[in-house]
PDB file of C-alpha atoms in Angstrom:
ATOM      1  CA  LEU X 193      82.089 161.282 -58.053  1.00 95.00           C
ATOM      2  CA  ALA X 194      79.754 163.140 -60.092  1.00 96.00           C
ATOM      3  CA  ILE X 195      78.591 165.149 -56.585  1.00 95.00           C
ATOM      4  CA  ALA X 196      82.054 165.687 -56.173  1.00 96.00           C
ATOM      5  CA  ILE X 197      82.503 167.435 -60.036  1.00 97.00           C
ATOM      6  CA  ALA X 198      79.377 169.473 -59.760  1.00 96.00           C
ATOM      7  CA  CYS X 199      80.248 171.039 -55.808  1.00 95.00           C
ATOM      8  CA  GLU X 200      83.334 172.063 -57.396  1.00 96.00           C
ATOM      9  CA  GLY X 201      81.766 173.691 -60.523  1.00 96.00           C
ATOM     10  CA  GLY X 202      82.329 171.086 -62.843  1.00 96.00           C
ATOM     11  CA  ILE X 203      79.224 168.781 -64.368  1.00 96.00           C
ATOM     12  CA  GLY X 204      79.870 165.055 -63.850  1.00 94.00           C
ATOM     13  CA  VAL X 205      78.455 162.193 -66.117  1.00 95.00           C
ATOM     14  CA  ILE X 206      76.653 159.567 -65.050  1.00 96.00           C
ATOM     15  CA  HIS X 207      77.337 156.987 -67.483  1.00 93.00           C
ATOM     16  CA  GLY X 208      74.424 155.045 -69.357  1.00 90.00           C
ATOM     17  CA  ASN X 209      75.931 151.280 -69.279  1.00 90.00           C
ATOM     18  CA  GLN X 210      72.762 150.604 -66.717  1.00 93.00           C
ATOM     19  CA  THR X 211      69.091 149.950 -66.308  1.00 94.00           C
ATOM     20  CA  ILE X 212      67.248 153.177 -67.208  1.00 95.00           C
ATOM     21  CA  GLU X 213      66.492 152.649 -63.289  1.00 95.00           C
ATOM     22  CA  GLU X 214      69.697 152.606 -61.813  1.00 95.00           C
ATOM     23  CA  GLU X 215      70.639 155.267 -63.970  1.00 95.00           C
ATOM     24  CA  THR X 216      67.622 157.525 -63.123  1.00 95.00           C
ATOM     25  CA  GLU X 217      68.513 156.494 -59.314  1.00 93.00           C
ATOM     26  CA  GLU X 218      72.185 157.950 -59.631  1.00 95.00           C
ATOM     27  CA  VAL X 219      71.005 161.607 -61.406  1.00 95.00           C
ATOM     28  CA  ALA X 220      68.512 161.484 -58.374  1.00 90.00           C
ATOM     29  CA  ARG X 221      71.324 160.882 -55.990  1.00 90.00           C
ATOM     30  CA  VAL X 222      73.180 163.585 -57.865  1.00 93.00           C
ATOM     31  CA  LYS X 223      70.130 166.267 -57.500  1.00 90.00           C
ATOM     32  CA  ARG X 224      69.327 165.604 -54.147  1.00 83.00           C
ATOM     33  CA  TYR X 225      73.053 165.503 -52.786  1.00 86.00           C
ATOM     34  CA  GLN X 226      72.262 169.550 -52.884  1.00 82.00           C
ATOM     35  CA  SER X 227      69.267 171.589 -53.234  1.00 74.00           C
ATOM     36  CA  GLY X 228      67.829 175.126 -52.654  1.00 73.00           C
ATOM     37  CA  THR X 229      64.317 173.944 -51.697  1.00 81.00           C
ATOM     38  CA  ILE X 230      63.568 170.239 -51.930  1.00 84.00           C
ATOM     39  CA  VAL X 231      60.702 170.523 -54.459  1.00 83.00           C
ATOM     40  CA  LYS X 232      59.442 166.797 -53.962  1.00 86.00           C
ATOM     41  CA  PRO X 233      60.866 165.545 -50.441  1.00 91.00           C
ATOM     42  CA  TYR X 234      60.344 162.274 -49.660  1.00 93.00           C
ATOM     43  CA  VAL X 235      56.572 161.647 -47.671  1.00 96.00           C
ATOM     44  CA  LEU X 236      54.728 158.561 -46.336  1.00 97.00           C
ATOM     45  CA  GLY X 237      50.754 158.938 -44.907  1.00 97.00           C
ATOM     46  CA  PRO X 238      49.975 159.083 -40.879  1.00 97.00           C
ATOM     47  CA  SER X 239      48.769 155.115 -41.432  1.00 96.00           C
ATOM     48  CA  ASP X 240      52.001 154.166 -42.869  1.00 97.00           C
ATOM     49  CA  THR X 241      54.383 151.819 -40.251  1.00 95.00           C
ATOM     50  CA  VAL X 242      57.737 152.804 -38.629  1.00 94.00           C
ATOM     51  CA  ALA X 243      59.019 150.321 -40.383  1.00 95.00           C
ATOM     52  CA  ARG X 244      58.340 151.774 -44.018  1.00 96.00           C
ATOM     53  CA  ALA X 245      59.754 154.925 -42.268  1.00 96.00           C
ATOM     54  CA  ARG X 246      63.106 153.101 -40.839  1.00 94.00           C
ATOM     55  CA  VAL X 247      63.268 151.494 -44.584  1.00 95.00           C
ATOM     56  CA  LEU X 248      62.767 155.011 -46.597  1.00 95.00           C
ATOM     57  CA  MET X 249      65.543 156.583 -44.275  1.00 94.00           C
ATOM     58  CA  ARG X 250      68.014 153.848 -44.979  1.00 92.00           C
ATOM     59  CA  GLU X 251      67.146 153.868 -48.599  1.00 91.00           C
ATOM     60  CA  LYS X 252      67.317 157.210 -49.542  1.00 88.00           C
ATOM     61  CA  ASN X 253      70.110 158.101 -46.689  1.00 87.00           C
ATOM     62  CA  ILE X 254      67.664 160.837 -45.156  1.00 89.00           C
ATOM     63  CA  SER X 255      67.420 161.584 -41.505  1.00 90.00           C
ATOM     64  CA  GLY X 256      63.576 162.293 -41.628  1.00 93.00           C
ATOM     65  CA  VAL X 257      59.743 162.150 -43.434  1.00 96.00           C
ATOM     66  CA  LEU X 258      57.501 164.093 -43.587  1.00 97.00           C
ATOM     67  CA  ILE X 259      53.687 163.459 -43.031  1.00 97.00           C
ATOM     68  CA  THR X 260      50.660 164.380 -45.423  1.00 97.00           C
ATOM     69  CA  ASN X 261      47.431 163.500 -45.707  1.00 96.00           C
ATOM     70  CA  ALA X 262      45.599 162.129 -48.801  1.00 94.00           C
ATOM     71  CA  SER X 263      44.776 165.587 -50.574  1.00 95.00           C
ATOM     72  CA  GLY X 264      48.692 166.607 -49.994  1.00 94.00           C
ATOM     73  CA  LYS X 265      48.205 168.274 -46.826  1.00 97.00           C
ATOM     74  CA  LEU X 266      51.152 168.286 -44.162  1.00 97.00           C
ATOM     75  CA  VAL X 267      50.283 166.721 -40.903  1.00 97.00           C
ATOM     76  CA  GLY X 268      53.751 166.208 -39.011  1.00 97.00           C
ATOM     77  CA  ILE X 269      57.123 164.949 -39.106  1.00 96.00           C
ATOM     78  CA  VAL X 270      58.812 161.856 -38.432  1.00 96.00           C
ATOM     79  CA  THR X 271      63.114 161.841 -38.057  1.00 93.00           C
ATOM     80  CA  LYS X 272      65.438 159.179 -37.124  1.00 91.00           C
ATOM     81  CA  ARG X 273      64.921 160.293 -33.222  1.00 90.00           C
ATOM     82  CA  ASP X 274      61.229 159.942 -33.096  1.00 89.00           C
ATOM     83  CA  ILE X 275      61.563 156.276 -33.795  1.00 90.00           C
ATOM     84  CA  ALA X 276      65.264 155.400 -32.375  1.00 84.00           C
ATOM     85  CA  ILE X 277      64.494 153.280 -29.565  1.00 80.00           C
ATOM     86  CA  ASN X 278      61.995 150.189 -28.543  1.00 76.00           C
ATOM     87  CA  VAL X 279      59.763 151.537 -31.406  1.00 82.00           C
ATOM     88  CA  ALA X 280      57.955 148.711 -32.691  1.00 89.00           C
ATOM     89  CA  ASP X 281      58.079 148.206 -35.972  1.00 90.00           C
ATOM     90  CA  ARG X 282      54.039 147.845 -36.949  1.00 91.00           C
ATOM     91  CA  ARG X 283      53.148 151.243 -35.218  1.00 93.00           C
ATOM     92  CA  PRO X 284      51.556 153.817 -37.146  1.00 95.00           C
ATOM     93  CA  ILE X 285      53.845 156.885 -37.667  1.00 95.00           C
ATOM     94  CA  ARG X 286      51.399 159.109 -36.450  1.00 94.00           C
ATOM     95  CA  SER X 287      51.255 157.951 -32.739  1.00 94.00           C
ATOM     96  CA  VAL X 288      55.592 158.324 -32.812  1.00 94.00           C
ATOM     97  CA  MET X 289      55.444 161.906 -35.519  1.00 95.00           C
ATOM     98  CA  THR X 290      55.669 165.568 -34.041  1.00 94.00           C
ATOM     99  CA  PRO X 291      52.242 166.998 -35.461  1.00 96.00           C
ATOM    100  CA  ARG X 292      51.432 169.199 -37.173  1.00 95.00           C
ATOM    101  CA  LYS X 293      50.529 172.026 -34.443  1.00 95.00           C
ATOM    102  CA  LYS X 294      54.449 171.599 -33.417  1.00 95.00           C
ATOM    103  CA  LEU X 295      56.315 172.223 -36.377  1.00 96.00           C
ATOM    104  CA  ILE X 296      57.829 175.221 -37.747  1.00 96.00           C
ATOM    105  CA  THR X 297      57.073 175.759 -41.423  1.00 97.00           C
ATOM    106  CA  ALA X 298      57.458 178.605 -43.723  1.00 96.00           C
ATOM    107  CA  PRO X 299      55.546 180.416 -46.979  1.00 96.00           C
ATOM    108  CA  VAL X 300      56.198 179.645 -50.418  1.00 94.00           C
ATOM    109  CA  GLY X 301      58.988 181.975 -51.652  1.00 90.00           C
ATOM    110  CA  THR X 302      60.993 181.665 -48.708  1.00 91.00           C
ATOM    111  CA  ASP X 303      64.692 182.114 -50.026  1.00 86.00           C
ATOM    112  CA  TRP X 304      67.538 180.048 -48.533  1.00 82.00           C
ATOM    113  CA  LYS X 305      68.865 182.875 -46.654  1.00 87.00           C
ATOM    114  CA  LYS X 306      65.424 183.509 -44.707  1.00 93.00           C
ATOM    115  CA  ALA X 307      64.707 180.070 -44.117  1.00 92.00           C
ATOM    116  CA  ARG X 308      68.491 179.618 -42.558  1.00 92.00           C
ATOM    117  CA  ALA X 309      66.914 182.894 -39.957  1.00 95.00           C
ATOM    118  CA  ILE X 310      64.637 180.553 -38.987  1.00 96.00           C
ATOM    119  CA  LEU X 311      66.245 177.522 -38.811  1.00 95.00           C
ATOM    120  CA  ALA X 312      68.896 178.977 -36.077  1.00 94.00           C
ATOM    121  CA  ARG X 313      66.257 180.580 -34.386  1.00 96.00           C
ATOM    122  CA  HIS X 314      63.947 177.837 -33.820  1.00 96.00           C
ATOM    123  CA  ARG X 315      66.889 175.054 -34.035  1.00 94.00           C
ATOM    124  CA  ILE X 316      65.542 173.352 -35.989  1.00 93.00           C
ATOM    125  CA  GLU X 317      67.169 171.117 -39.425  1.00 92.00           C
ATOM    126  CA  LYS X 318      64.271 170.570 -41.555  1.00 94.00           C
ATOM    127  CA  LEU X 319      61.981 173.871 -42.628  1.00 96.00           C
ATOM    128  CA  PRO X 320      58.985 172.464 -44.553  1.00 97.00           C
ATOM    129  CA  ILE X 321      57.701 175.013 -46.936  1.00 96.00           C
ATOM    130  CA  VAL X 322      53.257 175.079 -47.609  1.00 97.00           C
ATOM    131  CA  ASN X 323      51.103 177.095 -49.566  1.00 96.00           C
ATOM    132  CA  LYS X 324      48.262 179.242 -48.139  1.00 95.00           C
ATOM    133  CA  ASN X 325      46.397 175.403 -47.817  1.00 95.00           C
ATOM    134  CA  ASP X 326      48.708 174.033 -46.027  1.00 95.00           C
ATOM    135  CA  GLU X 327      50.251 171.789 -48.434  1.00 96.00           C
ATOM    136  CA  LEU X 328      53.592 170.528 -48.820  1.00 96.00           C
ATOM    137  CA  VAL X 329      55.026 172.019 -51.765  1.00 95.00           C
ATOM    138  CA  GLY X 330      58.681 171.561 -50.423  1.00 93.00           C
ATOM    139  CA  LEU X 331      61.780 171.670 -47.805  1.00 93.00           C
ATOM    140  CA  ILE X 332      65.040 173.405 -46.941  1.00 92.00           C
ATOM    141  CA  THR X 333      67.306 171.654 -44.793  1.00 90.00           C
ATOM    142  CA  GLN X 334      70.219 173.034 -42.037  1.00 91.00           C
ATOM    143  CA  LYS X 335      72.484 170.602 -44.366  1.00 88.00           C
ATOM    144  CA  ASP X 336      71.692 172.213 -48.023  1.00 86.00           C
ATOM    145  CA  ILE X 337      72.590 175.670 -46.142  1.00 87.00           C
ATOM    146  CA  GLU X 338      75.832 174.364 -44.738  1.00 89.00           C
ATOM    147  CA  LYS X 339      76.592 172.519 -48.193  1.00 88.00           C
ATOM    148  CA  ARG X 340      76.035 175.875 -49.945  1.00 86.00           C
ATOM    149  CA  ARG X 341      78.517 177.938 -47.630  1.00 88.00           C
ATOM    150  CA  GLN X 342      80.552 174.789 -47.858  1.00 91.00           C
ATOM    151  CA  PHE X 343      81.145 175.216 -51.504  1.00 93.00           C
ATOM    152  CA  PRO X 344      79.884 178.242 -52.789  1.00 92.00           C
ATOM    153  CA  ARG X 345      81.392 177.451 -56.566  1.00 94.00           C
ATOM    154  CA  ALA X 346      79.212 174.710 -56.845  1.00 94.00           C
ATOM    155  CA  THR X 347      77.422 174.158 -60.347  1.00 94.00           C
ATOM    156  CA  GLN X 348      73.448 174.802 -59.342  1.00 91.00           C
ATOM    157  CA  ASP X 349      70.500 174.504 -61.514  1.00 88.00           C
ATOM    158  CA  ALA X 350      67.527 177.864 -60.958  1.00 82.00           C
ATOM    159  CA  ASP X 351      66.226 175.722 -58.443  1.00 78.00           C
ATOM    160  CA  GLY X 352      70.213 175.234 -56.290  1.00 82.00           C
ATOM    161  CA  ARG X 353      70.467 171.571 -57.412  1.00 87.00           C
ATOM    162  CA  LEU X 354      73.439 170.521 -58.265  1.00 93.00           C
ATOM    163  CA  ARG X 355      73.977 169.833 -61.949  1.00 95.00           C
ATOM    164  CA  VAL X 356      74.596 166.639 -63.784  1.00 96.00           C
ATOM    165  CA  ALA X 357      74.540 165.235 -67.316  1.00 96.00           C
ATOM    166  CA  ALA X 358      73.835 161.626 -68.166  1.00 95.00           C
ATOM    167  CA  ALA X 359      74.138 159.446 -71.025  1.00 94.00           C
ATOM    168  CA  VAL X 360      71.336 158.074 -73.187  1.00 93.00           C
ATOM    169  CA  GLY X 361      73.085 156.756 -76.058  1.00 88.00           C
ATOM    170  CA  ALA X 362      71.750 157.382 -79.840  1.00 86.00           C
ATOM    171  CA  THR X 363      70.591 153.692 -80.385  1.00 84.00           C
ATOM    172  CA  GLY X 364      67.998 151.027 -78.187  1.00 86.00           C
ATOM    173  CA  ASP X 365      65.782 152.276 -75.555  1.00 91.00           C
ATOM    174  CA  PHE X 366      67.462 156.023 -75.942  1.00 91.00           C
ATOM    175  CA  LEU X 367      63.757 157.849 -76.606  1.00 93.00           C
ATOM    176  CA  GLU X 368      62.430 156.283 -72.991  1.00 94.00           C
ATOM    177  CA  ARG X 369      65.873 157.014 -71.185  1.00 93.00           C
ATOM    178  CA  ALA X 370      65.654 160.212 -72.227  1.00 93.00           C
ATOM    179  CA  GLY X 371      61.954 160.768 -71.146  1.00 94.00           C
ATOM    180  CA  ALA X 372      62.512 159.106 -67.441  1.00 94.00           C
ATOM    181  CA  LEU X 373      65.894 161.169 -66.978  1.00 93.00           C
ATOM    182  CA  MET X 374      63.599 163.944 -67.883  1.00 89.00           C
ATOM    183  CA  LYS X 375      61.192 163.364 -65.193  1.00 86.00           C
TER     184      LYS X 375
END
């Protein structure tokens, strides 16, 4: 409901009558629903397994995962299509991912209008944003651009994410809850 309200120009409130982890996950779902640039995209390492990628995609309702090395450099991407048919769960992601040299990326500072043109020109759905050291710093998706067009009145923060409120209360774990929600 908070997503629907924010898409129409309001601000929904996530109820505080749940664990801190549950509430922060609900806030994260709203914030990730529509993004200008996803600042902290989900990532895995090249030695993680196909099973791990499947679980992450299912749990987070995403269609692909960016692959980075230990220093945060982009080394590839794996999508649902890469692992859809007859790919053993124990295989390392590096054996099925699209490698970095075949990926289209954009530099830091690329706005959504430029990103939209790049996505259309290359007929891709995900545009990793990298810095001059080829470290992953964000992701712009075709889906987010379409949501921006579909919901022009959406209530957004400075980063283009939907706005959402969260209840913290005034007693008990309110300081810990507020701190977790701020992160």
